[in-house]
mmCIF file of C-alpha atoms in Angstrom:
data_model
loop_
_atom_site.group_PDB
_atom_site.id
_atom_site.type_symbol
_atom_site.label_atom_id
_atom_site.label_comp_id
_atom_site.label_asym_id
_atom_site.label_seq_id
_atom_site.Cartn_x
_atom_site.Cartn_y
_atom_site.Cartn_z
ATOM 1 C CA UNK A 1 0.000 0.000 0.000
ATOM 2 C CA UNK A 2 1.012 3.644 -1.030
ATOM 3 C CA UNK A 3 0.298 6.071 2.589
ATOM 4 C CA UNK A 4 -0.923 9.264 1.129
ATOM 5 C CA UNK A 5 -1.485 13.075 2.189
ATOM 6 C CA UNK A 6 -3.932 15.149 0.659
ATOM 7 C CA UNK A 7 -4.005 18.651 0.741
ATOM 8 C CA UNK A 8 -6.110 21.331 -0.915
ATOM 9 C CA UNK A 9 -7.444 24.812 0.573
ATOM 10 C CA UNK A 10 -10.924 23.758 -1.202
ATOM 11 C CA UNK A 11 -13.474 21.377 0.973
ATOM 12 C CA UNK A 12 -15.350 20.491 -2.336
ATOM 13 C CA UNK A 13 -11.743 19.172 -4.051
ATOM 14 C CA UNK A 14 -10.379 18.012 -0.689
ATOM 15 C CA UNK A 15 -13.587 15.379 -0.568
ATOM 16 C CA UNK A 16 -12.646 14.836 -4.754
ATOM 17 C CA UNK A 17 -9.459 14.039 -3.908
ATOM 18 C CA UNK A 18 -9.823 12.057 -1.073
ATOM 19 C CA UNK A 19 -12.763 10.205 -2.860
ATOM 20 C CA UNK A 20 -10.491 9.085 -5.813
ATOM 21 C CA UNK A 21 -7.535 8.027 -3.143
ATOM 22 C CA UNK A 22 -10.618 5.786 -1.536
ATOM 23 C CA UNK A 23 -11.289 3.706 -5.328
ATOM 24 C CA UNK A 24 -7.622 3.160 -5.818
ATOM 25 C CA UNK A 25 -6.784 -0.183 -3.961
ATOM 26 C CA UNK A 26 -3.107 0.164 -3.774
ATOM 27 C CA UNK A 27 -3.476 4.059 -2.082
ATOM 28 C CA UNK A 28 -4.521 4.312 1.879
ATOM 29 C CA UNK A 29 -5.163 8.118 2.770
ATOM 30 C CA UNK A 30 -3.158 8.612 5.959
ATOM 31 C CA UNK A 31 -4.824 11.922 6.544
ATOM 32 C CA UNK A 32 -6.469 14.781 4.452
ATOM 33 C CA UNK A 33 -5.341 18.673 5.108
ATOM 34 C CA UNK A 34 -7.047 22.092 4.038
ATOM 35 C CA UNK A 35 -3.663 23.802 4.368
ATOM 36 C CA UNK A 36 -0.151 23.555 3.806
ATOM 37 C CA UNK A 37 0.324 24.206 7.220
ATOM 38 C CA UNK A 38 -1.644 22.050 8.470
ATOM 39 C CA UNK A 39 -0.427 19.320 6.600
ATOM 40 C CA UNK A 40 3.391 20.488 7.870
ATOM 41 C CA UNK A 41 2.214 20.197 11.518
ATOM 42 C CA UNK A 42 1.299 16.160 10.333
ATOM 43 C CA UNK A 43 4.928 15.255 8.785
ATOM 44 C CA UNK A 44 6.127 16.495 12.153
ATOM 45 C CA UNK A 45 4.751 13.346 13.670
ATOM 46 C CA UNK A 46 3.817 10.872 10.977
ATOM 47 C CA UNK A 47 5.242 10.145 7.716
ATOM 48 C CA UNK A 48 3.713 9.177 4.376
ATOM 49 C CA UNK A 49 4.506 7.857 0.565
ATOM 50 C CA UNK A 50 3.014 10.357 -1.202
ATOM 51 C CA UNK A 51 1.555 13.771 -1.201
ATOM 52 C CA UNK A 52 -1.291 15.157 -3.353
ATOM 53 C CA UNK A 53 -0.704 18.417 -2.416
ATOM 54 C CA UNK A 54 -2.732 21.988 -4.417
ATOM 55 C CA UNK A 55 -0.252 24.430 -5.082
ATOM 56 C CA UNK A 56 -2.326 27.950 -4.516
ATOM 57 C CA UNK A 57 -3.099 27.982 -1.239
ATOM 58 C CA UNK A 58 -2.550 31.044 0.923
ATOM 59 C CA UNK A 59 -0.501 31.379 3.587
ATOM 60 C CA UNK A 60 1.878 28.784 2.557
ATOM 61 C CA UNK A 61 1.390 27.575 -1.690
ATOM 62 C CA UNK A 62 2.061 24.402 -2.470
ATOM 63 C CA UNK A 63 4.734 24.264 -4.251
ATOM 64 C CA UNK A 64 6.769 26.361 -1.852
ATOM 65 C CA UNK A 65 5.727 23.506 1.161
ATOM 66 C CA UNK A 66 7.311 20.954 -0.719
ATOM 67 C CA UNK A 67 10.466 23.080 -1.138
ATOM 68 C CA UNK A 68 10.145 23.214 2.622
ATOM 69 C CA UNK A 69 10.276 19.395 3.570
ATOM 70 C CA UNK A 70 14.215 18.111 4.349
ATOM 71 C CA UNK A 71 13.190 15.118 2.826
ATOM 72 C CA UNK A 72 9.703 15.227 1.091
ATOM 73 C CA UNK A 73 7.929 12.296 -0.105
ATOM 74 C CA UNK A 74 6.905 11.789 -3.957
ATOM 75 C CA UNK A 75 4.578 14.309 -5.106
ATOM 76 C CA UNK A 76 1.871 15.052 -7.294
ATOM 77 C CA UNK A 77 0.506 18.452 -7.743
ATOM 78 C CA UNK A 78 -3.005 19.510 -8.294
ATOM 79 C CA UNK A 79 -3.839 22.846 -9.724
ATOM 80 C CA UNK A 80 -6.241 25.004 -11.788
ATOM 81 C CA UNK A 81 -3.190 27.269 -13.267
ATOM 82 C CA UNK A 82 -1.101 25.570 -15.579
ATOM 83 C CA UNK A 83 1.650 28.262 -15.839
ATOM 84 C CA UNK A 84 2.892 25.857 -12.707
ATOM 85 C CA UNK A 85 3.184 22.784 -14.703
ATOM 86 C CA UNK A 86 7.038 23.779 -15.630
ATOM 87 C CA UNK A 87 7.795 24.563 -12.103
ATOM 88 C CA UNK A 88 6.367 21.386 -10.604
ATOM 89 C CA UNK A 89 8.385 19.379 -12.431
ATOM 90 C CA UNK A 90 11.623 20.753 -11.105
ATOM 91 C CA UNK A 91 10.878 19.852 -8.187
ATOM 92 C CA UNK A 92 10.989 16.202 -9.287
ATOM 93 C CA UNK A 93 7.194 16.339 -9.226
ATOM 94 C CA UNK A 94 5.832 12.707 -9.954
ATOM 95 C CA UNK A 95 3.094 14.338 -12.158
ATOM 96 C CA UNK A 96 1.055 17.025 -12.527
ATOM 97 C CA UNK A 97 -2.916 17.253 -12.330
ATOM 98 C CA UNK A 98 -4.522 19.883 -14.097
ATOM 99 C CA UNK A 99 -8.192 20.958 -12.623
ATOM 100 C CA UNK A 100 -10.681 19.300 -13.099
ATOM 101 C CA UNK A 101 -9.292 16.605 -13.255
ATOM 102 C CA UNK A 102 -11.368 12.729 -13.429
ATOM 103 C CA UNK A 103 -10.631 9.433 -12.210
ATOM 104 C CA UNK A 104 -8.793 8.372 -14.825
ATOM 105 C CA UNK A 105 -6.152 11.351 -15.020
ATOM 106 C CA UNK A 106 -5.634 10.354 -11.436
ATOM 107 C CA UNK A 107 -5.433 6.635 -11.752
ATOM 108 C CA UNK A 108 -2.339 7.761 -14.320
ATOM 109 C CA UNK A 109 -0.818 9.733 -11.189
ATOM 110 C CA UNK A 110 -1.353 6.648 -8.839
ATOM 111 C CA UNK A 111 0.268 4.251 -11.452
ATOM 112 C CA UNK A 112 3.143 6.741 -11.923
ATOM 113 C CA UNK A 113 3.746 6.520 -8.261
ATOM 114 C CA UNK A 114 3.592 3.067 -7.895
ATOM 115 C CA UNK A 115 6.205 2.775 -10.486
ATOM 116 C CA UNK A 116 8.362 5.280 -9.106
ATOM 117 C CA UNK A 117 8.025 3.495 -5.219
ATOM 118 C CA UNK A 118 7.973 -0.076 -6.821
ATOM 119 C CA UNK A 119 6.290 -2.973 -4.815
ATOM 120 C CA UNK A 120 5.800 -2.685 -1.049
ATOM 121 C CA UNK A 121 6.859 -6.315 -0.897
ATOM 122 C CA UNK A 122 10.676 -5.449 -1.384
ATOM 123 C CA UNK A 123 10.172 -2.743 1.278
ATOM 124 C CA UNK A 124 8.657 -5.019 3.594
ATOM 125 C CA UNK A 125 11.819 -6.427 4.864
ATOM 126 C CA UNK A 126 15.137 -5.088 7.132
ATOM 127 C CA UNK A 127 18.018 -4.708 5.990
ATOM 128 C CA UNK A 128 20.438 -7.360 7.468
ATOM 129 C CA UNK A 129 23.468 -6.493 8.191
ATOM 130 C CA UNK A 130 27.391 -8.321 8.457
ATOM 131 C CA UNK A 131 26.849 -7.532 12.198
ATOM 132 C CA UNK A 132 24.642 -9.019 14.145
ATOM 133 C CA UNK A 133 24.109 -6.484 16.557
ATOM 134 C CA UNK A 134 23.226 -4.174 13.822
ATOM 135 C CA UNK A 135 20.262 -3.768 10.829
ATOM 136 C CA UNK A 136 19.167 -1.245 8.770
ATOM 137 C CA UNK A 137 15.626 0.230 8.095
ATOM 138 C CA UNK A 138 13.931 2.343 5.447
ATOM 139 C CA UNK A 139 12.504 5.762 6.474
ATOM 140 C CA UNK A 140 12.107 8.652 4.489
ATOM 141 C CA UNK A 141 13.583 7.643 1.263
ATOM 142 C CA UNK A 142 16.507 6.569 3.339
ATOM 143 C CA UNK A 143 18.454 4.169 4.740
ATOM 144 C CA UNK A 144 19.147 4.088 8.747
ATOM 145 C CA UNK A 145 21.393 2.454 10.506
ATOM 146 C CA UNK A 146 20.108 0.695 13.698
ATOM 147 C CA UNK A 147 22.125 -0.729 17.001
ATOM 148 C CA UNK A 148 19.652 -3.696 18.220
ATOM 149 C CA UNK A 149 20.914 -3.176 21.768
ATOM 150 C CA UNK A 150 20.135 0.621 21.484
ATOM 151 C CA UNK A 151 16.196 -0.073 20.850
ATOM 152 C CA UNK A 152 13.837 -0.120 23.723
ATOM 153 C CA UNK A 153 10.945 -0.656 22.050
ATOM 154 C CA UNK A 154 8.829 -1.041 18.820
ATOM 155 C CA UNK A 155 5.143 -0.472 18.511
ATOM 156 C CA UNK A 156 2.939 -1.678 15.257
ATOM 157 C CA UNK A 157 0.704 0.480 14.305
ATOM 158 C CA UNK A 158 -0.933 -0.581 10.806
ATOM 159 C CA UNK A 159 1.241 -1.442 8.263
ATOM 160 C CA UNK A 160 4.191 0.945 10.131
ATOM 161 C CA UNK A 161 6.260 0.289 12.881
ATOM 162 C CA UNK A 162 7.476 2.988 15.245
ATOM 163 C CA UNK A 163 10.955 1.974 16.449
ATOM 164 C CA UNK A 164 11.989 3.799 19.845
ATOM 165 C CA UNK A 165 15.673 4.149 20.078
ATOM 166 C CA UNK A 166 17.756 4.799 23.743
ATOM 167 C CA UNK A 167 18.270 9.024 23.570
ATOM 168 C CA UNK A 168 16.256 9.451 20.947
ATOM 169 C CA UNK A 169 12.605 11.664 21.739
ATOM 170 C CA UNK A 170 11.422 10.580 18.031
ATOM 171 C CA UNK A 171 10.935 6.742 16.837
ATOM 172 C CA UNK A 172 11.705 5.781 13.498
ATOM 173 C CA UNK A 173 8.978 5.053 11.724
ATOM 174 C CA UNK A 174 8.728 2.415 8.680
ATOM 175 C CA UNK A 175 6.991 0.163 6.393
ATOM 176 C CA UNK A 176 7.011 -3.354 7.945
ATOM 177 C CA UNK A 177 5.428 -5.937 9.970
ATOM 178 C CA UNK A 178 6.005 -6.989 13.374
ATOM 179 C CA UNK A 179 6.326 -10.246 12.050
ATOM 180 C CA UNK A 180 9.524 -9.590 10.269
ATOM 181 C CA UNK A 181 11.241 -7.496 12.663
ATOM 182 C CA UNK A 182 10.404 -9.853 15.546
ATOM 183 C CA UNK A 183 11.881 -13.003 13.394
ATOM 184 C CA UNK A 184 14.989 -10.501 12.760
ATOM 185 C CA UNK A 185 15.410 -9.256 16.460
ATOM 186 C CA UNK A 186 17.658 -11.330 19.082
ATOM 187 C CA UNK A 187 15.892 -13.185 22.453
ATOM 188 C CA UNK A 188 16.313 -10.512 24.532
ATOM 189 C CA UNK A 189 13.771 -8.888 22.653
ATOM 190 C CA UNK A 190 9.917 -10.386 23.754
ATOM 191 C CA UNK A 191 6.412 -9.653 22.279
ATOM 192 C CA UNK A 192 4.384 -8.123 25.097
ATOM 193 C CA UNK A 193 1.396 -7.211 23.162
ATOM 194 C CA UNK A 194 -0.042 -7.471 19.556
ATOM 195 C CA UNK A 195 1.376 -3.572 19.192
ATOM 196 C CA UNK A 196 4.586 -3.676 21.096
ATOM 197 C CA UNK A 197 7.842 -5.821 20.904
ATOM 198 C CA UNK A 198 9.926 -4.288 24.203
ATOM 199 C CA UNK A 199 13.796 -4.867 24.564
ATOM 200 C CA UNK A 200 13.850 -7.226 28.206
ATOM 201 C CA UNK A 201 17.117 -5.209 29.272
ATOM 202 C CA UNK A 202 15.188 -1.752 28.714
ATOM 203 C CA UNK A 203 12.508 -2.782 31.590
ATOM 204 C CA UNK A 204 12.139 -0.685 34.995
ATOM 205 C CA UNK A 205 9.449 -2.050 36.388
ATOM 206 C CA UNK A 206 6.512 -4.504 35.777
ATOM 207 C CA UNK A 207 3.279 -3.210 37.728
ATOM 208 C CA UNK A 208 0.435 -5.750 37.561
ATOM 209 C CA UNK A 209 -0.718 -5.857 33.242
ATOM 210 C CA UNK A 210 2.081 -2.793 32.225
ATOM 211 C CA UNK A 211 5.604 -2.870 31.785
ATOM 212 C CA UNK A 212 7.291 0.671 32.513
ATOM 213 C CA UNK A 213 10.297 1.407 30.500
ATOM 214 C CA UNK A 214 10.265 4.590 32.062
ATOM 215 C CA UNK A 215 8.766 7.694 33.489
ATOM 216 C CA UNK A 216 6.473 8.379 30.612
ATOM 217 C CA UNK A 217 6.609 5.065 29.365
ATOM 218 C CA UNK A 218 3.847 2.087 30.437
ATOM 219 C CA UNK A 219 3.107 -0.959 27.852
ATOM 220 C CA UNK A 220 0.114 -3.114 28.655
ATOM 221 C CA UNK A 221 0.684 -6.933 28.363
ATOM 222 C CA UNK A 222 -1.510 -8.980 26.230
ATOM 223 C CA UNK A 223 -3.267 -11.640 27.318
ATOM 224 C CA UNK A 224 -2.092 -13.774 24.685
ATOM 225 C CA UNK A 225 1.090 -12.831 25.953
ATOM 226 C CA UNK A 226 0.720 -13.062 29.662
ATOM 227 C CA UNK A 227 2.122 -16.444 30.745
ATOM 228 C CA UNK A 228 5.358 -16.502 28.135
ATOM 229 C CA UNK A 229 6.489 -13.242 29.877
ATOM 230 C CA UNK A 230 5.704 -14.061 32.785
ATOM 231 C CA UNK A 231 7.569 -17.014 32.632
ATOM 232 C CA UNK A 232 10.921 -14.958 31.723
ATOM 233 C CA UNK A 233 10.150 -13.349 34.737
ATOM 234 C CA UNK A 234 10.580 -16.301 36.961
ATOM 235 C CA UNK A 235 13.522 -16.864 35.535
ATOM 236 C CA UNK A 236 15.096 -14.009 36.763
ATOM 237 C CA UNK A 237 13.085 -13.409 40.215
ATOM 238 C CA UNK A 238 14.719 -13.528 43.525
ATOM 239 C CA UNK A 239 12.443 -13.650 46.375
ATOM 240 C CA UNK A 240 9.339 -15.072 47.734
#
């Protein structure tokens, strides 16, 4: 699945827009916008594929957003003014919608994206690497390199997983299953919960159905999950 944003100043082509995103079945809106602004205030926290972003908008155009972004996803513009076709494509635009626009002008946009992302299958996997201490994962358009003992948790969420790394205030967040990072992570890593994979040496407490990893931090344990962690637990406990 391609994770989209749309954005446009207009409610009537915001619901178009979001409508044709809806009849496209490899596209999943992750949120819809009425401003650039707005939509900035999103990236801050989540991250998408794509953006089908209108270029006049006030306060903050379109086109000028996108300049914005340290690391913007693919885009495709949507506009009534065509004098902005030239300019859209320098900014590597994926394509170029010019209002109106029907279903199957967009269903060329969403194929030229797909082509440009290729499957989601390939994506779906970390990177290995020599070390085995070490992987890599794909966020942003790029490539990160991970220290397994440095991650203290990761929660699913979707298709996504948020990866929360020792010193870091912001996870990294990318396209894969918990499946395939929990075959790829060592066994001092256990699956608390259907969301949340937690690093055993990262625990500070375990209060009744939460583990606390910190101040700020409390995971609930899944029933499903209950008696294999608790088990670890006897393992280690000293005590009555």
């Amino acid at each position: 699945m391609i994770r989209c944003l749309a954005i446009d100043d207009e409610p009537l082509a915001l619901q178009q827009l979001v409508g044709y995103i809806s009849k496209v079945p490899f596209l999943e809106l992750a949120a819809q916008c009425q401003s650039a602004l707005e939509a900035r205030q999103f990236l801050e926290n989540d991250t998408v594929d794509a953006i089908f972003c209108d270029i006049n908008m006030p306060d903050l155009n379109g086109m000028d957003f996108v300049k914005s972004l340290a690391v913007p996803p693919l885009v495709v513009f949507t506009t009534a003014y065509s004098e902005y076709a030239v300019e859209g494509f320098r900014v590597n635009a994926v394509d170029y919608l010019l209002k109106p626009f029907g279903l199957q002008d967009f269903q060329r946009a969403a194929n030229r994206l797909r082509e440009r992302l290729g499957s989601t299958s390939s994506v779906d996997q970390p990177v290995v690497s020599e070390s085995d201490d070490t992987l890599f994962l794909k966020t942003d358009y790029r490539i990160v390199k991970v220290n397994i003992p440095d991650i203290r948790y990761v929660e699913g969420m979707s298709e996504y997983l948020k990866v929360w790394i020792e010193g870091e205030t912001k996870p990294i967040i990318t396209l894969l299953s918990m499946k395939k990072i929990e075959e790829r992570l060592p066994a001092s890593f256990m699956r608390i919960h259907r969301s949340y994979i937690i690093n055993l040496d990262k625990i500070q407490e375990v209060n009744k159905n939460r583990v606390i990893m910190d101040a700020d931090t409390y995971l609930p344990i899944g029933d499903l999950y209950k008696d294999a962690f608790q088990a670890y637990l006897d393992t280690k406990f000293l005590g009555r």
